[in-house]
PDB file of C-alpha atoms and ligand atoms in Angstrom:
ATOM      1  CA  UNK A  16       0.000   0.000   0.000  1.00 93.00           C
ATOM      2  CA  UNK A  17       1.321   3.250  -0.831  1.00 97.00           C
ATOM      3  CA  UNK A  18      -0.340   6.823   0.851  1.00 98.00           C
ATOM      4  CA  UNK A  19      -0.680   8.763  -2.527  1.00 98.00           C
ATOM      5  CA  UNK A  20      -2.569  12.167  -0.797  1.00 98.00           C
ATOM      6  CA  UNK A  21      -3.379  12.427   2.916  1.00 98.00           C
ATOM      7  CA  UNK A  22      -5.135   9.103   3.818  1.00 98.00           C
ATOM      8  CA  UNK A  23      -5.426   7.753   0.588  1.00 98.00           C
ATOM      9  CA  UNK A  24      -3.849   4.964  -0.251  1.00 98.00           C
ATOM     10  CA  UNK A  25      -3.113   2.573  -3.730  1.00 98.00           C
ATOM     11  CA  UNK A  26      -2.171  -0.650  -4.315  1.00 97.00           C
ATOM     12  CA  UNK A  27      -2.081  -1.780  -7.899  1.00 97.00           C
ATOM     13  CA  UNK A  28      -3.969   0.653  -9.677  1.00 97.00           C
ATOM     14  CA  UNK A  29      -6.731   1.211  -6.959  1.00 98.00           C
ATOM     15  CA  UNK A  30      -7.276   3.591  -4.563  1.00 98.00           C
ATOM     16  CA  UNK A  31      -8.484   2.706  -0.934  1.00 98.00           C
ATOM     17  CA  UNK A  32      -8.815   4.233   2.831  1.00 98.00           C
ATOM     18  CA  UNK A  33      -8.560   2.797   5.833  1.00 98.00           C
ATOM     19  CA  UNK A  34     -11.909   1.560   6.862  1.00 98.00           C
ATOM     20  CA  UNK A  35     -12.569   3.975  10.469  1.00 98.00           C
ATOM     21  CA  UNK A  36     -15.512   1.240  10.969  1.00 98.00           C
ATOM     22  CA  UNK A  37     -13.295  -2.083  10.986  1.00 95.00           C
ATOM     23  CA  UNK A  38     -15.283  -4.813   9.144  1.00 93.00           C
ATOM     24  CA  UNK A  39     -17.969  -2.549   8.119  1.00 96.00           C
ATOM     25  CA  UNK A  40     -19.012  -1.911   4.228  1.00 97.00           C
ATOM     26  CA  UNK A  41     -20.808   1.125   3.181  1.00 98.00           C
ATOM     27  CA  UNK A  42     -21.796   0.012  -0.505  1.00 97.00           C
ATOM     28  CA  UNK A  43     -20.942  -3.287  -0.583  1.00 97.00           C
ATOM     29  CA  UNK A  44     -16.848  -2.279  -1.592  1.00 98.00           C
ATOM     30  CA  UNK A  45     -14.401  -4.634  -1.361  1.00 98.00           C
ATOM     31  CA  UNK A  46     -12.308  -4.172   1.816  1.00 98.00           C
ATOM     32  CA  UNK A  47      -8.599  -5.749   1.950  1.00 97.00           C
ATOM     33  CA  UNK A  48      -6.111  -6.389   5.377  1.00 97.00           C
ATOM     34  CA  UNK A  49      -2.874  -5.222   4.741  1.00 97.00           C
ATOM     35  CA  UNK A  50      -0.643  -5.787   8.041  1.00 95.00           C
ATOM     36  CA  UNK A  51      -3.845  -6.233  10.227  1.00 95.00           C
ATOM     37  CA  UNK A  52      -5.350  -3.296   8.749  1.00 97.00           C
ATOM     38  CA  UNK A  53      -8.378  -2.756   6.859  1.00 98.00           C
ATOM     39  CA  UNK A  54      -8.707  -0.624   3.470  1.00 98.00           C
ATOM     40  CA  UNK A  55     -11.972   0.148   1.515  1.00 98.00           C
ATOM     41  CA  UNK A  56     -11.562  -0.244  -1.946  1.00 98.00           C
ATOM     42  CA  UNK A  57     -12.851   3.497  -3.690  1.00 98.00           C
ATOM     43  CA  UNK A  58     -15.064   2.262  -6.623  1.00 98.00           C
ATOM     44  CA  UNK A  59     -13.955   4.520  -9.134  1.00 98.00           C
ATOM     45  CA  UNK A  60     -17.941   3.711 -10.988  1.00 98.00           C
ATOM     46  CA  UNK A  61     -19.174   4.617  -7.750  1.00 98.00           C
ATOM     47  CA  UNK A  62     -17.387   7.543  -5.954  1.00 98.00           C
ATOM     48  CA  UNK A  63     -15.903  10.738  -8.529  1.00 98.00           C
ATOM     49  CA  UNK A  64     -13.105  11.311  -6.343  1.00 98.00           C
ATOM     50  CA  UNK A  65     -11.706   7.697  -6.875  1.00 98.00           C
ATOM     51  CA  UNK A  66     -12.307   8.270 -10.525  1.00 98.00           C
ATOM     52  CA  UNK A  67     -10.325  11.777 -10.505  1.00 98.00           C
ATOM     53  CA  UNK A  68      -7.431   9.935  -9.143  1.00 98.00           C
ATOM     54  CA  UNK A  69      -7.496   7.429 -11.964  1.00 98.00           C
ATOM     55  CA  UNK A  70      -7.591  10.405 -14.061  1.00 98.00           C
ATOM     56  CA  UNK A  71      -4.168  11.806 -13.149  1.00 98.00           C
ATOM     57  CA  UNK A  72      -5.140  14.492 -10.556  1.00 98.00           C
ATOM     58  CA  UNK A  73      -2.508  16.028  -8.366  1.00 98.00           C
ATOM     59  CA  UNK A  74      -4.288  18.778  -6.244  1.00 98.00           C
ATOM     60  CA  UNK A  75      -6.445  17.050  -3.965  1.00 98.00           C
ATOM     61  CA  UNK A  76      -7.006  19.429  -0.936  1.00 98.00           C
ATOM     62  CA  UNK A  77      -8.370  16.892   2.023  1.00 98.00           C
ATOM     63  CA  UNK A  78      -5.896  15.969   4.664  1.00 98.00           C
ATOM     64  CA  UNK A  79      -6.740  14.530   7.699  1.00 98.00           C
ATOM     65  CA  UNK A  80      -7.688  17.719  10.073  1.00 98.00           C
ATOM     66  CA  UNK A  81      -9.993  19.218   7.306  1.00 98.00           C
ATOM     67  CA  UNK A  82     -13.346  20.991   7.567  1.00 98.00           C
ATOM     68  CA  UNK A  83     -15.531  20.444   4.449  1.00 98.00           C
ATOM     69  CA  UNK A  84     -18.511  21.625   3.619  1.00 98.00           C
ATOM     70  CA  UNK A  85     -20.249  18.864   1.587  1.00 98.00           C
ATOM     71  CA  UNK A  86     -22.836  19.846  -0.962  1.00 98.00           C
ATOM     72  CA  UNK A  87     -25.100  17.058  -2.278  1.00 98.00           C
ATOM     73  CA  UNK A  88     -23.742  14.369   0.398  1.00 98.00           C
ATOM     74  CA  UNK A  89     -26.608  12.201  -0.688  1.00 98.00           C
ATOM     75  CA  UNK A  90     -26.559   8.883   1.041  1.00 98.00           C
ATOM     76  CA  UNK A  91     -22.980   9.277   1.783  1.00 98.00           C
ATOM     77  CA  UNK A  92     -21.074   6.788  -0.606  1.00 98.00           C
ATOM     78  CA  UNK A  93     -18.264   9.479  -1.043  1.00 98.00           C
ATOM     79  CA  UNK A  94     -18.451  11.135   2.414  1.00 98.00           C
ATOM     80  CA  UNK A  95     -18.106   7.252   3.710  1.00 98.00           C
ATOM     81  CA  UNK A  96     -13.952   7.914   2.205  1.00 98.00           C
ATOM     82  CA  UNK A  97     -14.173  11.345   3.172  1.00 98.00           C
ATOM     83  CA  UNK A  98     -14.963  10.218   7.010  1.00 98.00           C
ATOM     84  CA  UNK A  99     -12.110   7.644   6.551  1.00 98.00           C
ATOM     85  CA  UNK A 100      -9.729  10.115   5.971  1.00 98.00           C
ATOM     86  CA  UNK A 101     -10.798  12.883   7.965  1.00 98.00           C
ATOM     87  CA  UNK A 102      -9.560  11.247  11.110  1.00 98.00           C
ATOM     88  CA  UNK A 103      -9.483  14.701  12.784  1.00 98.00           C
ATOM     89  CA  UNK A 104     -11.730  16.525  10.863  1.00 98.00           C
ATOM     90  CA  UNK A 105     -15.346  17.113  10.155  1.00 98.00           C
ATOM     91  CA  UNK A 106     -17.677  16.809   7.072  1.00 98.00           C
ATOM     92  CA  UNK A 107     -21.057  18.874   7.745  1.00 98.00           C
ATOM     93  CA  UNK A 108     -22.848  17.118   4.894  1.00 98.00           C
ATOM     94  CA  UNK A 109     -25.788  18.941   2.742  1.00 98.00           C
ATOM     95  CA  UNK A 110     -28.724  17.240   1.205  1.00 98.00           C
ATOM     96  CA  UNK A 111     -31.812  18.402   0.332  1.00 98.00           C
ATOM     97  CA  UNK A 112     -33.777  14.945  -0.593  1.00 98.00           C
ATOM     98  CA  UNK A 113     -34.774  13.261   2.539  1.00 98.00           C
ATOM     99  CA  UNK A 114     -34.570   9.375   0.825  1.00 98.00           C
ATOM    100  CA  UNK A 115     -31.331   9.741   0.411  1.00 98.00           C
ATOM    101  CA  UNK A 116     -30.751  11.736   4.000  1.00 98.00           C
ATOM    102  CA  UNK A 117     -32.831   8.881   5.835  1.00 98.00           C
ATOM    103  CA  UNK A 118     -29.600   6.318   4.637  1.00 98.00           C
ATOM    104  CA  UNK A 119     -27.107   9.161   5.469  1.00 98.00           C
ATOM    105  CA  UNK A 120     -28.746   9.441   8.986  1.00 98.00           C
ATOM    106  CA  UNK A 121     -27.810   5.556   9.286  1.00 98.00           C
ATOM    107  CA  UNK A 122     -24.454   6.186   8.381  1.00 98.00           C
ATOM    108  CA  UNK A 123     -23.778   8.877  10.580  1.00 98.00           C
ATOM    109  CA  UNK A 124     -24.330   6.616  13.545  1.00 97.00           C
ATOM    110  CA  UNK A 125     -21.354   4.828  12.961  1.00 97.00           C
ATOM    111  CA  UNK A 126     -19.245   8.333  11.638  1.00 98.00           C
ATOM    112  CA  UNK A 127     -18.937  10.216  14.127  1.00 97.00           C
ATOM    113  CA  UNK A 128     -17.408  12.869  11.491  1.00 98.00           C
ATOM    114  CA  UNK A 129     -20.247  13.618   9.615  1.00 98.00           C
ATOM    115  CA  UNK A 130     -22.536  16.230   9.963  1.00 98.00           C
ATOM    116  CA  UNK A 131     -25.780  15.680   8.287  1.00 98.00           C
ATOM    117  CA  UNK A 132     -27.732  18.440   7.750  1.00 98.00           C
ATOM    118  CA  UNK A 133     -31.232  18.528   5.702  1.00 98.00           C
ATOM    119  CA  UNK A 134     -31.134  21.315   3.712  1.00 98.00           C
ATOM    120  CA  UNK A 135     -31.087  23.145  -0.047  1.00 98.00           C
ATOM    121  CA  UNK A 136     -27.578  24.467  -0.961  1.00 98.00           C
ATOM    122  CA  UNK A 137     -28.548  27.341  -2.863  1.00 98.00           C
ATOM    123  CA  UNK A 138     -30.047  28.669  -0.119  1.00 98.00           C
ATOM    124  CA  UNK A 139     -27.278  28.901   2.344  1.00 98.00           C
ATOM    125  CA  UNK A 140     -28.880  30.950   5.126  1.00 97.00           C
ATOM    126  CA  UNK A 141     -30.896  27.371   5.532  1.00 97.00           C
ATOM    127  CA  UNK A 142     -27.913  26.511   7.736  1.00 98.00           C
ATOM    128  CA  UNK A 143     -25.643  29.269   8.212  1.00 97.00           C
ATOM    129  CA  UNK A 144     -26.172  29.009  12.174  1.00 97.00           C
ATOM    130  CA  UNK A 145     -24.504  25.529  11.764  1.00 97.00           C
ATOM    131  CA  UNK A 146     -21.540  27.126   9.818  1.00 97.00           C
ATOM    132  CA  UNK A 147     -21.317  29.970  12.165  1.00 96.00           C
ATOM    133  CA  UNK A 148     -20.936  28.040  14.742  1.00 96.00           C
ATOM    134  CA  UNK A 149     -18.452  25.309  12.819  1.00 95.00           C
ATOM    135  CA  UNK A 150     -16.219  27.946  11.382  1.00 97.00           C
ATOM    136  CA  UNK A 151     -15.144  28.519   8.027  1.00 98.00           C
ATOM    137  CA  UNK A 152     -14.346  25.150   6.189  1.00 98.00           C
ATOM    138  CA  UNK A 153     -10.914  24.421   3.977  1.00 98.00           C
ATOM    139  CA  UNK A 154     -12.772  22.668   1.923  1.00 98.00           C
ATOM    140  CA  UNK A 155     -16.309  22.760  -0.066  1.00 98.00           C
ATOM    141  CA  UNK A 156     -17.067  19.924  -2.125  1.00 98.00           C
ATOM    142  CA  UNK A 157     -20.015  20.222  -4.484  1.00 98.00           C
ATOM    143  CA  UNK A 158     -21.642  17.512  -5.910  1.00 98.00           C
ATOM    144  CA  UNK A 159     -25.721  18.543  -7.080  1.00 98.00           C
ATOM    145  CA  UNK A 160     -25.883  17.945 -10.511  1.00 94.00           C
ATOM    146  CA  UNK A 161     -28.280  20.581 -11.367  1.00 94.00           C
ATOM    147  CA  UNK A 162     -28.409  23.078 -13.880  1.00 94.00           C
ATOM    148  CA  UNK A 163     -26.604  26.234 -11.379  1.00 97.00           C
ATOM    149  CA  UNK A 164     -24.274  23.638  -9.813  1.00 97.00           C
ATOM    150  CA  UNK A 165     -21.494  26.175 -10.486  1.00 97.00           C
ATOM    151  CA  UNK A 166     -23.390  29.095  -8.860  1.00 97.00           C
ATOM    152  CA  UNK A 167     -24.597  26.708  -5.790  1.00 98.00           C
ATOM    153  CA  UNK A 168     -21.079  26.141  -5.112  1.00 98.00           C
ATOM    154  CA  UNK A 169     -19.110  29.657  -5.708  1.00 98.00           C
ATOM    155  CA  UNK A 170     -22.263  30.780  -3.491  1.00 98.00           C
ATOM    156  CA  UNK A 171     -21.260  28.258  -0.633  1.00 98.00           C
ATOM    157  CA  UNK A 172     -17.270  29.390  -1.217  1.00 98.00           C
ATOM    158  CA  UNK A 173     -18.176  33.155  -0.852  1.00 97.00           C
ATOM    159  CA  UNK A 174     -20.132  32.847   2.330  1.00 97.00           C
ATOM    160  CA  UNK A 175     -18.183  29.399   3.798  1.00 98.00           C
ATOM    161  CA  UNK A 176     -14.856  28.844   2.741  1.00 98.00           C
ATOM    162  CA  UNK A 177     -11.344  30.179   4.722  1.00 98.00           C
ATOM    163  CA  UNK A 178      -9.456  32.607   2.157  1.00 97.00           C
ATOM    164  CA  UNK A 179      -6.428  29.609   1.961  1.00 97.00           C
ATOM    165  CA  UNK A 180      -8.994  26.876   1.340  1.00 98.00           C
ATOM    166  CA  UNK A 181     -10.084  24.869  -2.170  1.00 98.00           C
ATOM    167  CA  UNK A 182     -13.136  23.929  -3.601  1.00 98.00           C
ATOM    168  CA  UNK A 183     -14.015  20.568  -5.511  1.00 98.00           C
ATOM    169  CA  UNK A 184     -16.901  20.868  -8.044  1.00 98.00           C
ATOM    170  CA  UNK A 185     -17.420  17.946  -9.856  1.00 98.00           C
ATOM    171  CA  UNK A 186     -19.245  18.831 -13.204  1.00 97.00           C
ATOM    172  CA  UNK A 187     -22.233  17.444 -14.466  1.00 96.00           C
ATOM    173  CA  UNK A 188     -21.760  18.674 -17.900  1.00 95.00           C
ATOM    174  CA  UNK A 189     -25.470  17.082 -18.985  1.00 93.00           C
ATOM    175  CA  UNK A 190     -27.066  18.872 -16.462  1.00 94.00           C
ATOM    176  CA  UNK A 191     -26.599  22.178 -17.780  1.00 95.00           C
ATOM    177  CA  UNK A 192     -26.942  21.693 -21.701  1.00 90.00           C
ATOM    178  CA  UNK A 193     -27.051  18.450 -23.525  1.00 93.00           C
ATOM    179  CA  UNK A 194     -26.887  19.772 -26.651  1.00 92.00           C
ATOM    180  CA  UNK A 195     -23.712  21.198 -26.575  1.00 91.00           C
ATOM    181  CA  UNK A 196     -19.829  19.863 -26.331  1.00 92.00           C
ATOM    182  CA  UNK A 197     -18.619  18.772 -23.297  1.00 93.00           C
ATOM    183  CA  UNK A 198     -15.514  20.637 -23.457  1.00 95.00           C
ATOM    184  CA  UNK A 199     -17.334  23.921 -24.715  1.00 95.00           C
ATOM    185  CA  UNK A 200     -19.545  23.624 -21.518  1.00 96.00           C
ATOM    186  CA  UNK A 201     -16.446  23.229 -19.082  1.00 97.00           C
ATOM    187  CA  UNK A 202     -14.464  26.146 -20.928  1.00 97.00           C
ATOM    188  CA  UNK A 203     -18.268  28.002 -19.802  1.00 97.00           C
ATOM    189  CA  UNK A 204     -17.795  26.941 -16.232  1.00 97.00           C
ATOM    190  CA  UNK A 205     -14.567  27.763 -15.800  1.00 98.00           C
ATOM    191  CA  UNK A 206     -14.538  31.310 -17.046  1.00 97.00           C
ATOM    192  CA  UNK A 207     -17.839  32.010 -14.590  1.00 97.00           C
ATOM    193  CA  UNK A 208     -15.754  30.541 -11.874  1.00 97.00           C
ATOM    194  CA  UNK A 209     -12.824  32.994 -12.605  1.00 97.00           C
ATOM    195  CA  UNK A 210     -15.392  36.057 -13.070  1.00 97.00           C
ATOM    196  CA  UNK A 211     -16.163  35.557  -9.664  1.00 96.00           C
ATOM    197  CA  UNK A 212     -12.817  36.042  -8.391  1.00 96.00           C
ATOM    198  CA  UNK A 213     -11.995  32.028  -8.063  1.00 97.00           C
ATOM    199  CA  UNK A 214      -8.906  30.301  -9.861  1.00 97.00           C
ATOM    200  CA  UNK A 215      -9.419  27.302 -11.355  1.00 98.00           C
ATOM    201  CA  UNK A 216      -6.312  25.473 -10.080  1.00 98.00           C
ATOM    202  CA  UNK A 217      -6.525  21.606 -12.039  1.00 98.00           C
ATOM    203  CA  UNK A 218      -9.220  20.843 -13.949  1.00 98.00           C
ATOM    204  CA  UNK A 219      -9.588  16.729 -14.919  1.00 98.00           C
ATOM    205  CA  UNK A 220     -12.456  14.497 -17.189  1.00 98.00           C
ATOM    206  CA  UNK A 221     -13.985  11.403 -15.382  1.00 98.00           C
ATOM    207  CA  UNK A 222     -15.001   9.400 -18.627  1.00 97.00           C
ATOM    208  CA  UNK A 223     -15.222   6.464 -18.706  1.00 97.00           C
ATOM    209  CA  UNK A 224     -15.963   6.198 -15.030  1.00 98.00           C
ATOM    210  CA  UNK A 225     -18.270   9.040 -15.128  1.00 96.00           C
ATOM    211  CA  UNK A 226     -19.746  10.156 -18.545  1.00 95.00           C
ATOM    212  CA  UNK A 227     -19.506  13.642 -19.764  1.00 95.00           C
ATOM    213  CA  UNK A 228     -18.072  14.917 -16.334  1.00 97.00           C
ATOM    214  CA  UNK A 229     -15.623  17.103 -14.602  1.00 97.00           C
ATOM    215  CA  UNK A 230     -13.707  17.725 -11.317  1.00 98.00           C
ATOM    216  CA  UNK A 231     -12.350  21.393 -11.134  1.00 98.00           C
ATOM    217  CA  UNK A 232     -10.305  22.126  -8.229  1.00 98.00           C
ATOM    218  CA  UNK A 233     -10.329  25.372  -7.399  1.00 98.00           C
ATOM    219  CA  UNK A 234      -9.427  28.194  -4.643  1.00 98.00           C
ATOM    220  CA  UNK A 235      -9.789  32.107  -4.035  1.00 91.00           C
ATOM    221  CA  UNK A 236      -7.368  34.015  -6.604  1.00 85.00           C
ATOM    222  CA  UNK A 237      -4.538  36.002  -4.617  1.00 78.00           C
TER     223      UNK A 237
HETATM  224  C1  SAM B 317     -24.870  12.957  -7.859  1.00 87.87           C
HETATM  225  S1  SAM B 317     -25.790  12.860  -6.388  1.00 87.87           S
HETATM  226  C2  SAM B 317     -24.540  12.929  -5.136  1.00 87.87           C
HETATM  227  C3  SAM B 317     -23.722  11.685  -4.938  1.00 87.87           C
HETATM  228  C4  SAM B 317     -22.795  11.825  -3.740  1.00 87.87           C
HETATM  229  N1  SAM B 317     -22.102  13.087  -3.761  1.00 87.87           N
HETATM  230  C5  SAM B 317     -21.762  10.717  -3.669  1.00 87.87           C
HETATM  231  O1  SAM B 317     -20.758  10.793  -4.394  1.00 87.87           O
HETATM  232  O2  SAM B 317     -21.910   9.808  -2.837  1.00 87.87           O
HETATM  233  C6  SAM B 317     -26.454  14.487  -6.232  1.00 87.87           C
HETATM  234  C7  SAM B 317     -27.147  14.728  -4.911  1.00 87.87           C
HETATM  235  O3  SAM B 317     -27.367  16.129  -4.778  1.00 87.87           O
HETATM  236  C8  SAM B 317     -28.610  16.337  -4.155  1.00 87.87           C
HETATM  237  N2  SAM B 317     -29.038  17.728  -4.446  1.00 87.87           N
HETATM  238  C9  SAM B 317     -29.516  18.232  -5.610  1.00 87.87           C
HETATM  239  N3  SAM B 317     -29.792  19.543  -5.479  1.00 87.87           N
HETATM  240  C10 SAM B 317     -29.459  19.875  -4.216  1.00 87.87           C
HETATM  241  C11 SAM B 317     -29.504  21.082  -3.478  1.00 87.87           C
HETATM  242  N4  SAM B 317     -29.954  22.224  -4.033  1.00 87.87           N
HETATM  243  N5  SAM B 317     -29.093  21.081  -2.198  1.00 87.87           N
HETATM  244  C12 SAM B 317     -28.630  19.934  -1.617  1.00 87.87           C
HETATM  245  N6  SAM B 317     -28.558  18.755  -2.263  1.00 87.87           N
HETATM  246  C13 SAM B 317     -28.955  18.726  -3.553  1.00 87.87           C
HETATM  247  C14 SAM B 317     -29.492  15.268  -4.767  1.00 87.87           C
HETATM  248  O4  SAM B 317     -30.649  15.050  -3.976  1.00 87.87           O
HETATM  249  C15 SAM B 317     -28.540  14.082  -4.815  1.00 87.87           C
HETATM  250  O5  SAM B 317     -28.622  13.314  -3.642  1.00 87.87           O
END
């Protein structure tokens, strides 16, 4: 096993974290003892992150004391890895359909680290006592697939995220036009995240894991 970012870990060509819940799955991954210990396989079909890695990224901002703000937790598939890694930090987890927040709520019981809060992302004042009272985050990860994904997320970054901190939007290209190129709509996302005073640090395509998607890192321009 070799630690490629701050509690991630690859062996072969997979990625994995250790498992904060020995024994326990979260969606049925395959977990692996190395030296007693046990690692979670990150499904790169299932989870973006995984799939960014296999993609070549290099700037992935979580280490193991972050804060992040999670937007679209869902029922927690990703933030299950996040929680892994996070082993003293917090995820405060948004999601505003309560199937999937009924699973999360499961989760959570056994991740201590996670945050779930039932609530829409564009409107942030929904749960700004929770941040206020968290602190500003290092890092906000947005994952809604809707048609103002970008402008969910910048809107989180302005009111949420520490001046040093990065964001983590992954793309949903489809969900904002399917009629046009992929690469035409990320060139479209990109400059609106600039005009807003963001820099768009690494910028990486999922396919094949993820079809006609993106994961742009990004932080506050100096
Ligand atoms: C692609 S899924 C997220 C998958 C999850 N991030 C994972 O990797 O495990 C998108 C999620 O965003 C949620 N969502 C959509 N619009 C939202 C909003 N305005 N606020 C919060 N959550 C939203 C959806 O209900 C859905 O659960």
């Amino acid at each position: 096993m070799q630690q490629v970012f701050e509690g991630v870990y690859k062996q072969g060509k997979e990625y994995y974290t250790k498992n904060a819940v020995p024994g326990k799955k979260v969606y049925g991954e395959e977990i692996i003892t190395v030296n007693g210990v046990g690692y979670r396989h990150w499904n790169a079909f299932r989870s973006k992150p995984a799939a960014a890695f296999k993609k070549g990224l290099k700037n992935w901002p979580l280490k193991k004391n972050s804060k992040v703000l999670y937007l679209g937790i869902a029922e927690g598939t990703t933030a299950s890895h996040f929680s892994d890694i996070l082993t003293r930090g917090v995820i405060i987890g948004v999601e505003v359909s309560s199937k999937p927040f009924e699973k999360l709520l499961l989760l959570c019981e056994e991740r201590k680290n996670i945050i779930p809060v039932l609530a829409d992302a564009n409107k942030p004042e929904e749960y700004e006592d929770i941040m206020r009272e968290a602190g500003k985050v290092d890092v906000v990860y947005g994952d809604v697939a809707q048609p103002h994904q970008t402008d969910v997320l910048l809107k989180n970054c302005e009111e949420f995220l520490k001046d040093d901190g990065f964001f983590v939007l992954m793309l949903k290209t489809k969900s904002i036009d399917v009629t046009k190129p992929v690469k035409e709509i990320i060139g479209r996302e990109e400059e609106k995240i600039r005009k807003a005073g963001f820099e768009v640090v690494e910028t990486v395509l999922l396919d094949p894991f993820e079809k006609a998607h993106a994961c742009i890192i990004g932080r506050k321009s100096a």
